[in-house]
N, CA, C and O atoms as a DFTB+ gen file, in Angstrom:
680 C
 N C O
     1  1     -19.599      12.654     -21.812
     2  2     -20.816      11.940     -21.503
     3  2     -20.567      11.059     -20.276
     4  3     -19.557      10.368     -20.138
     5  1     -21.636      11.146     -19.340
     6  2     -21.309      10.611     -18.164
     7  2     -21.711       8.797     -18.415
     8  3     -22.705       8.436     -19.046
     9  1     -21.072       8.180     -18.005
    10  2     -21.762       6.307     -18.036
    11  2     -22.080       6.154     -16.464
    12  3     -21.699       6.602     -15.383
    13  1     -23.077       5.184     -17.042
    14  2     -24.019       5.089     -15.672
    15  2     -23.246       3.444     -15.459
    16  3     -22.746       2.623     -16.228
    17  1     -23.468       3.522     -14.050
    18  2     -22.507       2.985     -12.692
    19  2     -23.808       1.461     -13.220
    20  3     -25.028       1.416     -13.377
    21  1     -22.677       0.443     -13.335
    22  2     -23.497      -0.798     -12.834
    23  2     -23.293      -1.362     -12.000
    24  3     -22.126      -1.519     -11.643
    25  1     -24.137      -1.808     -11.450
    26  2     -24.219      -2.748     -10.278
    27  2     -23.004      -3.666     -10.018
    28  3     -22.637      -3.730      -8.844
    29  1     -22.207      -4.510     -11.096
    30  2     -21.776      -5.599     -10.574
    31  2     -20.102      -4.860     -11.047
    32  3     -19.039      -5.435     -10.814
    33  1     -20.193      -3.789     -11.588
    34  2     -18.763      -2.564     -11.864
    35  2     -18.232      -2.182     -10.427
    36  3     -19.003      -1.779      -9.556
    37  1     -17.264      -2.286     -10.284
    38  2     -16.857      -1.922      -8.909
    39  2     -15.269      -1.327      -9.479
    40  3     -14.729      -1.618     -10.547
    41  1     -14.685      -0.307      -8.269
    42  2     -13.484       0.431      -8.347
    43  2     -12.709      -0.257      -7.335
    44  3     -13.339      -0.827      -6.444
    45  1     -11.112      -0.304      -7.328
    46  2     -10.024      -0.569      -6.527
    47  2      -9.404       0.631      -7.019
    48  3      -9.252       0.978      -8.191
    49  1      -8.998       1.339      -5.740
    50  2      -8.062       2.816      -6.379
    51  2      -6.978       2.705      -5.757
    52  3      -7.174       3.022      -4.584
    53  1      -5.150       2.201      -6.077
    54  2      -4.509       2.638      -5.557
    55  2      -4.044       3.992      -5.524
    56  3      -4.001       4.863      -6.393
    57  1      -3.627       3.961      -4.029
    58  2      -2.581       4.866      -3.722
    59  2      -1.278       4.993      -3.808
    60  3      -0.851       3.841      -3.734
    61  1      -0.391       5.721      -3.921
    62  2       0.900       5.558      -2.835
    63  2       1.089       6.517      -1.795
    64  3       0.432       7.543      -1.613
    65  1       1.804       6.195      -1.300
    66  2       1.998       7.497      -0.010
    67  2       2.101       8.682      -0.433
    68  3       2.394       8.830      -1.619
    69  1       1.883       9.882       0.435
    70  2       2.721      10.968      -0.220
    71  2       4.333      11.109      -0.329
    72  3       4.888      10.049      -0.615
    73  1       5.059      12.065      -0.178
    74  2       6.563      12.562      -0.239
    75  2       6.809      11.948       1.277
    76  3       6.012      12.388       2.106
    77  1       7.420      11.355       1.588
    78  2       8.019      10.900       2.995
    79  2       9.660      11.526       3.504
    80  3      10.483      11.560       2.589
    81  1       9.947      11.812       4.333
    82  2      11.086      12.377       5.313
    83  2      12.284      10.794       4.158
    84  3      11.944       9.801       3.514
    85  1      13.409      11.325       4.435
    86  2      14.657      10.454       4.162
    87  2      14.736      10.053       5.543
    88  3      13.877       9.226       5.848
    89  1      15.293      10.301       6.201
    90  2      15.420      10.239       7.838
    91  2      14.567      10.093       8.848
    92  3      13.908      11.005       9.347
    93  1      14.555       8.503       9.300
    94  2      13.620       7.689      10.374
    95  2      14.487       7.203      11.283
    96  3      15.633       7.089      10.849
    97  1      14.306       6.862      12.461
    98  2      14.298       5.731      13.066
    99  2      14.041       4.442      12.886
   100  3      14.094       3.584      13.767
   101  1      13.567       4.165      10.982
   102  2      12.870       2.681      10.588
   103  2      12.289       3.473       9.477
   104  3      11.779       4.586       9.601
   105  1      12.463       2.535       7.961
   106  2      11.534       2.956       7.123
   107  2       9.880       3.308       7.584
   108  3       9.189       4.322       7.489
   109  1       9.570       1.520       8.283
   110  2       8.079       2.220       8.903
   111  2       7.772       3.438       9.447
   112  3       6.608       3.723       9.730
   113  1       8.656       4.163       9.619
   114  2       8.573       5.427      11.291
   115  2       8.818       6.696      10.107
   116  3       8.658       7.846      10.515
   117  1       9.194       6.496       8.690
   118  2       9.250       7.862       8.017
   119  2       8.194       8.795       7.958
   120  3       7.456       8.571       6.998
   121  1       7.823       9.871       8.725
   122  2       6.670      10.613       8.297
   123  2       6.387      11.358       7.077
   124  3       7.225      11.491       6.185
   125  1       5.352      11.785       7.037
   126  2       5.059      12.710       5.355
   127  2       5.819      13.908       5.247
   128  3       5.702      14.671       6.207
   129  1       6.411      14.190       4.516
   130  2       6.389      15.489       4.505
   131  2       5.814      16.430       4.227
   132  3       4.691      16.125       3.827
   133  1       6.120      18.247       4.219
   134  2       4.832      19.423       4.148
   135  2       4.415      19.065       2.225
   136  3       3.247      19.090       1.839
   137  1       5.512      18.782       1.333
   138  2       4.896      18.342      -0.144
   139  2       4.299      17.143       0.102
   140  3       3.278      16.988      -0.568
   141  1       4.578      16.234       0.833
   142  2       3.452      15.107       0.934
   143  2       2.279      15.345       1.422
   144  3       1.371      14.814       0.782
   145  1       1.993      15.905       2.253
   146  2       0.793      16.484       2.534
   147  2      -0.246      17.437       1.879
   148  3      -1.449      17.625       2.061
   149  1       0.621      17.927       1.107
   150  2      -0.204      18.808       0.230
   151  2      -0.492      18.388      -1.246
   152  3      -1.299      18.748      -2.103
   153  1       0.323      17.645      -1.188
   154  2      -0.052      16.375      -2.813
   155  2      -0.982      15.470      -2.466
   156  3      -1.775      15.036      -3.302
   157  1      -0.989      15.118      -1.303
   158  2      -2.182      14.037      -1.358
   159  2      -3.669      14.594      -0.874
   160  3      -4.649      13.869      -1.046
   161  1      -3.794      15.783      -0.320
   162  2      -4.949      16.557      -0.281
   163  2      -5.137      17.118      -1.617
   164  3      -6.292      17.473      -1.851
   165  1      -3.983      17.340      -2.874
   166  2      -4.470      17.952      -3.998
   167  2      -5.472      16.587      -4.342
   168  3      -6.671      16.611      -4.622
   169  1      -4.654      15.515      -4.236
   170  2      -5.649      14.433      -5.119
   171  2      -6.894      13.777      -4.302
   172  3      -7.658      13.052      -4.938
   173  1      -7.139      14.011      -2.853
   174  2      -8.359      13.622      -2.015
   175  2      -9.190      14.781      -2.840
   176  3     -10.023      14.297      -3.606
   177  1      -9.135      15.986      -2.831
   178  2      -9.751      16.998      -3.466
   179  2     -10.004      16.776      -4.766
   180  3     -11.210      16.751      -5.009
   181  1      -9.194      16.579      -5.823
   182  2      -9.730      15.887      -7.259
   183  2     -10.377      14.702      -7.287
   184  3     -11.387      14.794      -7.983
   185  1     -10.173      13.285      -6.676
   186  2     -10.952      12.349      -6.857
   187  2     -12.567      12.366      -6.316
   188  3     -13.641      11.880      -6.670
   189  1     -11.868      13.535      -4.864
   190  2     -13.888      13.791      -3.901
   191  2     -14.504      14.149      -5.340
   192  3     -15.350      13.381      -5.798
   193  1     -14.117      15.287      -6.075
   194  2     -15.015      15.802      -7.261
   195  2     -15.842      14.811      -8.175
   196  3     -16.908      15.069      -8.734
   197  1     -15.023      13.440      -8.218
   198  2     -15.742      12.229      -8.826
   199  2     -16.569      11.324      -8.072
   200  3     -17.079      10.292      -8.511
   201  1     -16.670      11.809      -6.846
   202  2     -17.214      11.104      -5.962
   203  2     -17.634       9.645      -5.711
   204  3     -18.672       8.988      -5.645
   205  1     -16.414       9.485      -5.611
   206  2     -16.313       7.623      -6.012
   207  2     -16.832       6.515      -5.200
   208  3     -16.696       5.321      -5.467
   209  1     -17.722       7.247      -3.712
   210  2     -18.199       6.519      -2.885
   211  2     -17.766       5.417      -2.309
   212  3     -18.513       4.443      -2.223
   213  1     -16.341       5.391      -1.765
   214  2     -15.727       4.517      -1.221
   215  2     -16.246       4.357       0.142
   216  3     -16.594       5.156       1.011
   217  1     -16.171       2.633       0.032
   218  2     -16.675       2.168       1.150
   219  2     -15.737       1.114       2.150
   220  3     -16.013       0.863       3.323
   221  1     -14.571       0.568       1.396
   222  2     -13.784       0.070       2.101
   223  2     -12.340       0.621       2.059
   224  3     -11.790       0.603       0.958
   225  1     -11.535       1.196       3.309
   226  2      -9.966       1.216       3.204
   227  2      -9.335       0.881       3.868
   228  3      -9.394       1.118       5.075
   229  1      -7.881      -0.304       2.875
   230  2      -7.170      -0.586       3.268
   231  2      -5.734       0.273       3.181
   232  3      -5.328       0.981       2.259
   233  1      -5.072      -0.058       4.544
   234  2      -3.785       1.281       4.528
   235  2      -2.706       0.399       5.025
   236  3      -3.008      -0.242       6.032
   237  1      -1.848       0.270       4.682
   238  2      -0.355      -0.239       5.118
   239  2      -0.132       0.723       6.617
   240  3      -0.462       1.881       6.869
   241  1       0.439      -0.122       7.290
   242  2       0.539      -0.322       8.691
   243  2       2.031       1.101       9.010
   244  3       2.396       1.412      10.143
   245  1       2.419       1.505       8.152
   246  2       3.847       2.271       8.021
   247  2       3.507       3.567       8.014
   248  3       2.980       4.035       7.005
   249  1       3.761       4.388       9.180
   250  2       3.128       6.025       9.416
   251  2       2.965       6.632       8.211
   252  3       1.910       7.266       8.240
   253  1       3.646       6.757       6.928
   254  2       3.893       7.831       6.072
   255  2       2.938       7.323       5.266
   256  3       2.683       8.070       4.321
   257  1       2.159       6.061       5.309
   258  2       0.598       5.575       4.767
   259  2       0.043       6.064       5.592
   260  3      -0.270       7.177       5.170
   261  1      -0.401       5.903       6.839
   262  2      -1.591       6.177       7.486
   263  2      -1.216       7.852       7.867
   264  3      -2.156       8.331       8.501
   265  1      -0.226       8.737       7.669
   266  2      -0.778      10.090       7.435
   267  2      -1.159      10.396       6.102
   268  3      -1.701      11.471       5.842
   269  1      -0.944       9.620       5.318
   270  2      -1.496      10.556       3.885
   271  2      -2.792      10.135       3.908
   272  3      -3.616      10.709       3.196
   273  1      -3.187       8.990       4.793
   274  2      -4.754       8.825       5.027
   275  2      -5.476       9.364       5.680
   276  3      -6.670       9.288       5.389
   277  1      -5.025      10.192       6.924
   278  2      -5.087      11.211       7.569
   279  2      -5.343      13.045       6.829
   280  3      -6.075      13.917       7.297
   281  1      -4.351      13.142       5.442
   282  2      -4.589      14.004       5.184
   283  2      -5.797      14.150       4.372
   284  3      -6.528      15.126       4.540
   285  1      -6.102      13.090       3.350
   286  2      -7.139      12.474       2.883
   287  2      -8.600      12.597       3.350
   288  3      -9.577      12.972       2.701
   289  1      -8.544      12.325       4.209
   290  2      -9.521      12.770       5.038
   291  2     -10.397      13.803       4.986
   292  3     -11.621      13.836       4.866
   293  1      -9.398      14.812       5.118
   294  2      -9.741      16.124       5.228
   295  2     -10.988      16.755       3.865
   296  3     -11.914      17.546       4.043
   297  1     -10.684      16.251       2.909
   298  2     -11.497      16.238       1.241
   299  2     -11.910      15.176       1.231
   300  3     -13.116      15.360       1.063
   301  1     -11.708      13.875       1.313
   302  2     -12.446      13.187       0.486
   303  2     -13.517      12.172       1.630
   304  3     -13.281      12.060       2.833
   305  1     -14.410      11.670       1.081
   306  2     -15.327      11.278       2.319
   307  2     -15.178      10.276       2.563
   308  3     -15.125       9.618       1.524
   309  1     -15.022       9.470       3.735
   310  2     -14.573       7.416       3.041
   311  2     -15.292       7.081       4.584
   312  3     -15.858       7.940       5.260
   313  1     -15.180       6.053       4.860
   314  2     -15.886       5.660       5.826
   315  2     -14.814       5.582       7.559
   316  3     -13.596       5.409       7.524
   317  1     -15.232       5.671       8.272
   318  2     -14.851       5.875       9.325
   319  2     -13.579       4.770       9.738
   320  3     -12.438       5.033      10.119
   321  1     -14.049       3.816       9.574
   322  2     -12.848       2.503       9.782
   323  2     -12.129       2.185       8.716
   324  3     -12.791       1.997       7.696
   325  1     -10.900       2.059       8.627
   326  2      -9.676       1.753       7.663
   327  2      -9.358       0.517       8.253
   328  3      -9.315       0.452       9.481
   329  1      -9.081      -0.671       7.426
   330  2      -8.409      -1.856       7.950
   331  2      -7.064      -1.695       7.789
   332  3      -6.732      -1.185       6.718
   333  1      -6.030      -2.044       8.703
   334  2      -4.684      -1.725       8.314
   335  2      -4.562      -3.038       7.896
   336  3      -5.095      -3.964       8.508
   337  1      -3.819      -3.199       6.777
   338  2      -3.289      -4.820       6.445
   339  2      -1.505      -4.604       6.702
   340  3      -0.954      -3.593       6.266
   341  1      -0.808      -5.565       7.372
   342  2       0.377      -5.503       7.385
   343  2       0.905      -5.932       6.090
   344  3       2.063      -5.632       5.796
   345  1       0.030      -6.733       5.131
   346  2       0.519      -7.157       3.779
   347  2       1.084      -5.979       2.849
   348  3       1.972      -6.279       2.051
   349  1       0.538      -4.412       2.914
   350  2       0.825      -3.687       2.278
   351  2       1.793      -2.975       2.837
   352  3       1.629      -1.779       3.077
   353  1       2.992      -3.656       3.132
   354  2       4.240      -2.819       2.922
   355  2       4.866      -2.279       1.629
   356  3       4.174      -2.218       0.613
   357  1       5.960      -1.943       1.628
   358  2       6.886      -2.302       0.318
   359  2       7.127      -3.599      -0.202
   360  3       7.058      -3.815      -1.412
   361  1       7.460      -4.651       0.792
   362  2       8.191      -5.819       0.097
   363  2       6.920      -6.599       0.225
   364  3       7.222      -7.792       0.216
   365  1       5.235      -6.386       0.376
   366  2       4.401      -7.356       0.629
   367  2       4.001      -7.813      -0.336
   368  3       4.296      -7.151      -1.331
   369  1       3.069      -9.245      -0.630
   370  2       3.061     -10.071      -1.151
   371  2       1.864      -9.292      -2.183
   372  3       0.863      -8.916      -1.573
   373  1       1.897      -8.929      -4.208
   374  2       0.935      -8.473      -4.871
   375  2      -0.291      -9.548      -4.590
   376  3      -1.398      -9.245      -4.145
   377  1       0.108     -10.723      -4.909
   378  2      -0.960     -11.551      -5.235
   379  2      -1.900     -12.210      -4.198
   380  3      -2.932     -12.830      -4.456
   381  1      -1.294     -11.938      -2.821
   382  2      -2.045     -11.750      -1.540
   383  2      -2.850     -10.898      -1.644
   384  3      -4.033     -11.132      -1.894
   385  1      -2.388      -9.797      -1.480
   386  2      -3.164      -8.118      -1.039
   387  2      -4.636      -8.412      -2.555
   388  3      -5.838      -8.150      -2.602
   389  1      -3.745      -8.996      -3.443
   390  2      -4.687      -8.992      -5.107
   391  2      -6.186      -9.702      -4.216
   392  3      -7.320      -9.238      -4.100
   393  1      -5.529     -11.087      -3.662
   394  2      -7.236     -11.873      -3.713
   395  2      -7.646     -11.183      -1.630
   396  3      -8.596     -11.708      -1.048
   397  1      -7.091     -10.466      -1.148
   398  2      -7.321      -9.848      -0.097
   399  2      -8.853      -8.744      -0.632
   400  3      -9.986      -8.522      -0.205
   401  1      -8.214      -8.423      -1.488
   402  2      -9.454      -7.074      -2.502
   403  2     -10.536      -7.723      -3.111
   404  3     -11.644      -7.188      -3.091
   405  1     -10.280      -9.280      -3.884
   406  2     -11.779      -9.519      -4.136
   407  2     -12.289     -10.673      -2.966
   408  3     -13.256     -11.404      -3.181
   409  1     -11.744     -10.706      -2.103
   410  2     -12.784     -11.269      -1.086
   411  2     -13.265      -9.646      -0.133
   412  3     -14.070      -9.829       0.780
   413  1     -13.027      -8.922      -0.246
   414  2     -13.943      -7.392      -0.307
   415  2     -14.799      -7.750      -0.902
   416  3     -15.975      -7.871      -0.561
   417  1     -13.933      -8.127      -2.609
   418  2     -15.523      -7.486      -3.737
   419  2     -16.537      -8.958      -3.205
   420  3     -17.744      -8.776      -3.363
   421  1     -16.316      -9.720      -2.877
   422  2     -17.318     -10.776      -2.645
   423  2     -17.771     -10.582      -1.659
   424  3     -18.872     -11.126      -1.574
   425  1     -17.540     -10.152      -0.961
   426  2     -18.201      -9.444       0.407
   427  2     -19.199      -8.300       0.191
   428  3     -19.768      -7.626       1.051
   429  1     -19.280      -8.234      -1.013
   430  2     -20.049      -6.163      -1.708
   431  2     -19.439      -5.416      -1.615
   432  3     -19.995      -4.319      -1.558
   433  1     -17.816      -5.427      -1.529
   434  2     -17.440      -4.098      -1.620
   435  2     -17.878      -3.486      -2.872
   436  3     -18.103      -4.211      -3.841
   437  1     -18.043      -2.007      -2.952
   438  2     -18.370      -1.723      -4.707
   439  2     -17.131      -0.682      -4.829
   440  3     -16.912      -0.333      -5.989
   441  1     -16.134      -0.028      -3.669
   442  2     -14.824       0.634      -3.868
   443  2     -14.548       0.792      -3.011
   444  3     -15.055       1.323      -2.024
   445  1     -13.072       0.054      -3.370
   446  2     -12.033       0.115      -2.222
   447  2     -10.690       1.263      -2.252
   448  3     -10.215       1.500      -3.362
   449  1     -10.341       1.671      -1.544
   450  2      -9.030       2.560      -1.364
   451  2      -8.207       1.738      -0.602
   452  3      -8.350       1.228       0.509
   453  1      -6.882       1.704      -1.831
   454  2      -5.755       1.134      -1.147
   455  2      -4.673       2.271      -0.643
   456  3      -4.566       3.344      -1.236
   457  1      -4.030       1.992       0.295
   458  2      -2.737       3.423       0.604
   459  2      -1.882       2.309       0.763
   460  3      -2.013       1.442       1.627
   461  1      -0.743       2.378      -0.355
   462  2       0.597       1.541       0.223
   463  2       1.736       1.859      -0.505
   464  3       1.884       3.043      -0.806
   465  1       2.233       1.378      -0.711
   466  2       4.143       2.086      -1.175
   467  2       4.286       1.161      -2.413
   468  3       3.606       0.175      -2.695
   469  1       5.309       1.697      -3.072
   470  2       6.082       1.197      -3.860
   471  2       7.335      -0.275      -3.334
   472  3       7.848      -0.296      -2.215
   473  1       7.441      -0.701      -3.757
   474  2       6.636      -1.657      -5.551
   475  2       5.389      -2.191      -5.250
   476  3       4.658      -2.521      -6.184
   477  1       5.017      -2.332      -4.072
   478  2       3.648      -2.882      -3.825
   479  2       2.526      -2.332      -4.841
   480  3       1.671      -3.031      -5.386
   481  1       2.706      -0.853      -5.000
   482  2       1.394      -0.360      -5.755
   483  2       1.217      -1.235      -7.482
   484  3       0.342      -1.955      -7.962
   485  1       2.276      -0.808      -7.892
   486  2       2.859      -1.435      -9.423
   487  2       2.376      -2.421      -9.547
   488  3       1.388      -2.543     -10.270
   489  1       3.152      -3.897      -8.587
   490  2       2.894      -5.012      -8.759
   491  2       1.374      -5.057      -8.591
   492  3       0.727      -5.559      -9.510
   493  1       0.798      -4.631      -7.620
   494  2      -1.071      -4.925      -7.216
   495  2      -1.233      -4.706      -8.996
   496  3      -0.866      -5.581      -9.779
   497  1      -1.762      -3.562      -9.382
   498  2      -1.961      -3.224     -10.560
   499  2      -1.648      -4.167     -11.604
   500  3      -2.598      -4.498     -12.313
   501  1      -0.560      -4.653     -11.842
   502  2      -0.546      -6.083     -12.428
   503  2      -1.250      -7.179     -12.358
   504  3      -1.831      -7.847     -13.213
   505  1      -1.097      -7.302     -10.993
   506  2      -1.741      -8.176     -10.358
   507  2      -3.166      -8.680     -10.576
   508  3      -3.576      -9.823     -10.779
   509  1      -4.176      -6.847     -10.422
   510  2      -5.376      -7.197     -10.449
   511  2      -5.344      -7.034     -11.909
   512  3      -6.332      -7.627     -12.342
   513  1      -4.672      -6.509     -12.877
   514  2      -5.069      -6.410     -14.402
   515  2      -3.821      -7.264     -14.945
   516  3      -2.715      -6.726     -14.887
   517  1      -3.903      -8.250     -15.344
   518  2      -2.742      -9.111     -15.690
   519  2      -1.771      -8.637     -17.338
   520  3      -0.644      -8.971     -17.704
   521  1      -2.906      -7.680     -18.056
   522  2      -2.142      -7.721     -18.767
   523  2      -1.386      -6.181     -19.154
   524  3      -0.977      -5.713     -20.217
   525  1      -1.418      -5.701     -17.854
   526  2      -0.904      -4.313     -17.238
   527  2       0.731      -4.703     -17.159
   528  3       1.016      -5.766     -16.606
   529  1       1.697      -3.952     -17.646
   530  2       3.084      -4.154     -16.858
   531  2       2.950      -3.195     -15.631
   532  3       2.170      -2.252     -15.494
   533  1       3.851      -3.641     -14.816
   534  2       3.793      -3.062     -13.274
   535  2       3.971      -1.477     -13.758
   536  3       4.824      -1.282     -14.624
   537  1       3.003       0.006     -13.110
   538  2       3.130       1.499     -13.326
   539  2       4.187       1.542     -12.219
   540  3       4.209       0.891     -11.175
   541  1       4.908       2.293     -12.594
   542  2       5.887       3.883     -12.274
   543  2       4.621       4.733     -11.649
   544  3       3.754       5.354     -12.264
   545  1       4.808       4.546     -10.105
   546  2       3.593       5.559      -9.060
   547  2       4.960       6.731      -8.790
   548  3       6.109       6.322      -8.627
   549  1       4.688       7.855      -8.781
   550  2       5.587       8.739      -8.177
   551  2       4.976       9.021      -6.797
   552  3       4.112       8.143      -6.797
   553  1       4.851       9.602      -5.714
   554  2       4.579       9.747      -4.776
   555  2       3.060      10.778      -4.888
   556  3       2.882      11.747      -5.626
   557  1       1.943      10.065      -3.714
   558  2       0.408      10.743      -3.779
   559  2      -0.130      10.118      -5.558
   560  3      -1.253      10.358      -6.001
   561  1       0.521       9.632      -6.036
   562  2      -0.277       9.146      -7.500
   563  2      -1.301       8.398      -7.165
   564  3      -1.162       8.042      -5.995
   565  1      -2.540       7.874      -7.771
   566  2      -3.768       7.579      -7.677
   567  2      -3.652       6.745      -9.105
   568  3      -3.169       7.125     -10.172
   569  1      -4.328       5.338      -8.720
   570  2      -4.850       4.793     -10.204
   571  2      -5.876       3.982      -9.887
   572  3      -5.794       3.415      -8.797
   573  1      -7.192       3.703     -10.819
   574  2      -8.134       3.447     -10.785
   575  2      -8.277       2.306     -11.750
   576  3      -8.046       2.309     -12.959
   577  1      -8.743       1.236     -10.910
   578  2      -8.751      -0.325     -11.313
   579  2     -10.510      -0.585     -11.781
   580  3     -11.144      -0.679     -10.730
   581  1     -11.168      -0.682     -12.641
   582  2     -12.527      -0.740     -12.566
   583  2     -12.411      -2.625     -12.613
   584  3     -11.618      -3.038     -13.458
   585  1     -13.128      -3.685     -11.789
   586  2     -13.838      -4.427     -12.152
   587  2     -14.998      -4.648     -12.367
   588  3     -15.944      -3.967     -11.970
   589  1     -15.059      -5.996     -13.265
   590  2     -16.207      -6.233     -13.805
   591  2     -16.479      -7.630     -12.985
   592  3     -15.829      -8.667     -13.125
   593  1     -17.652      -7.410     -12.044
   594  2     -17.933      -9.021     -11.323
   595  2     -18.454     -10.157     -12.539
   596  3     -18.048     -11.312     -12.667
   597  1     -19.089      -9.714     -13.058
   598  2     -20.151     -10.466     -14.033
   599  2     -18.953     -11.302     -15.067
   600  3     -19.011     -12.519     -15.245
   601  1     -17.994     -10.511     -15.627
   602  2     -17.119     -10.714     -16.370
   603  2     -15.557     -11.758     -16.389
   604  3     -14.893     -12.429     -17.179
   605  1     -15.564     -11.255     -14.675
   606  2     -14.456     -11.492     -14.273
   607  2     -13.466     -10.955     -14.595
   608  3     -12.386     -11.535     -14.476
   609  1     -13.574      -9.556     -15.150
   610  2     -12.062      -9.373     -15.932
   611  2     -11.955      -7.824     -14.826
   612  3     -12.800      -7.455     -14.010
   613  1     -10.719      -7.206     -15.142
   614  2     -10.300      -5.824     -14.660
   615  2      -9.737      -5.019     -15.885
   616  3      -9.401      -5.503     -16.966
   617  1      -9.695      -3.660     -15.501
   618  2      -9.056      -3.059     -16.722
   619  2      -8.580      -1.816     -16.065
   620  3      -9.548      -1.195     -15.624
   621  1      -7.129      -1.053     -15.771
   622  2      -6.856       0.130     -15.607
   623  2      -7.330       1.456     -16.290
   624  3      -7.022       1.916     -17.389
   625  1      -8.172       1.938     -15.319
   626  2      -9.192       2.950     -16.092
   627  2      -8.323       4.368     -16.209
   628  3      -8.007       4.821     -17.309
   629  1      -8.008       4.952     -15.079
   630  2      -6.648       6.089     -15.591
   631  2      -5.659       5.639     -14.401
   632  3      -5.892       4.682     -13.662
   633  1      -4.397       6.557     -14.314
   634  2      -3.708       6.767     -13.160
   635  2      -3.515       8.144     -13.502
   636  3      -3.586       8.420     -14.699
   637  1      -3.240       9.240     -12.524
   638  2      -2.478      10.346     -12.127
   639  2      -2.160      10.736     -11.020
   640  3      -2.610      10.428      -9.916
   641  1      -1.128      11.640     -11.400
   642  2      -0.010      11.922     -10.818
   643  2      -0.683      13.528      -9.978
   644  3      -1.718      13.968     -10.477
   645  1      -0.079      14.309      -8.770
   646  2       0.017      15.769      -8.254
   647  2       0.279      16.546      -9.598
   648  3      -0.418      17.444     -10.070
   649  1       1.449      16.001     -10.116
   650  2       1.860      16.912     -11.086
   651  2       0.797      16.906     -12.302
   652  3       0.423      18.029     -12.639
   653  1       0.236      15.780     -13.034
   654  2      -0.643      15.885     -13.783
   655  2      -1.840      16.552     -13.406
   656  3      -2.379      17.294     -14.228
   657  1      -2.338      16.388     -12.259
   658  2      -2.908      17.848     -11.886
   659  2      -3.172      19.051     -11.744
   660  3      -4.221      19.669     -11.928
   661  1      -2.161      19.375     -11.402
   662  2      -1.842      20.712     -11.240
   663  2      -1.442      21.117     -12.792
   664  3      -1.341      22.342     -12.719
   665  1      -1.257      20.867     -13.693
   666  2      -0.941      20.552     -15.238
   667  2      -2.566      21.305     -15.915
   668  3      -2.867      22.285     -16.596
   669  1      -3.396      19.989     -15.138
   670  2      -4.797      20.392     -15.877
   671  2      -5.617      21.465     -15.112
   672  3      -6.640      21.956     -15.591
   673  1      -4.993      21.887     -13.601
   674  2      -5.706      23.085     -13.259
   675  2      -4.814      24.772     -13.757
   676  3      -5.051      25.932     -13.421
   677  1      -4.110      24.368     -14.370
   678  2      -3.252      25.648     -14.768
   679  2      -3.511      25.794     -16.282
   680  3      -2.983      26.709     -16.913
């Protein structure tokens, strides 16, 4: 049964990157690799199907984020401008990037897409749901944060994985 979308319900979906190269010139400088690329178009392609109407994305400033946002692209529909935040590295601050997302939602965001790395993803997720312990993202994983404005509260609605995918299309 489908539930109908309220008004003051809004989504935060992290990301993580896809599969990234071992070998950079600089963690920032690691590019995706050909399984990173094709894991994170499996899941631009499964989430487009839910059509989650994202209207704001933020992407960590570190190539092997902004190509899996790149591949992303390709399936899923999001809006033309991505804000890069330098906060979403690896070692950046959860509880920054946390009230970075609801001055979005106070702004109207109604869904945001985050792209950023590990531990960053985990901790956010805590962060915005406090009584979440930090998730285990494997690489291209997706998890879906629903808030409630009216309420004030958050609640982790699913996460999955490439592999849990490909699981339920086989």
């Amino acid at each position: 049964m489908k539930r109908l979308h309220r008004w003051w319900i809004m989504q935060v979906y992290i990301m993580r990157h896809g599969d990234a190269a071992i070998q950079a010139a600089s963690d920032a400088a690691r590019p995706l690799t050909q399984k990173g690329k094709d894991e994170s178009l499996l899941m631009a392609q499964w989430l487009n199907e839910r059509r989650p109407n994202i209207d704001t994305v933020l992407v960590s400033p570190y190539l092997r984020a902004e190509q899996t946002l790149q591949e992303i692209r390709h399936s899923l529909l999001l809006p033309e401008q991505a804000q890069t935040m330098e906060g979403l590295t690896p070692g950046g601050n959860a509880a920054w990037v946390a009230d970075q997302i609801r001055d979005y939602v106070s702004l109207g965001a109604k869904a945001i897409l985050v792209v950023s790395h590990l531990p960053l993803v985990g901790y956010l997720v805590s962060e915005l749901c406090p009584h979440e312990a930090p998730p285990m993202f494997t690489t291209s994983t997706i998890a879906c944060i629903e808030m409630d404005e009216k309420q004030v509260s958050s609640h982790l609605e699913w996460m999955l994985s490439p592999s849990q995918i490909s699981l339920m299309k086989s």
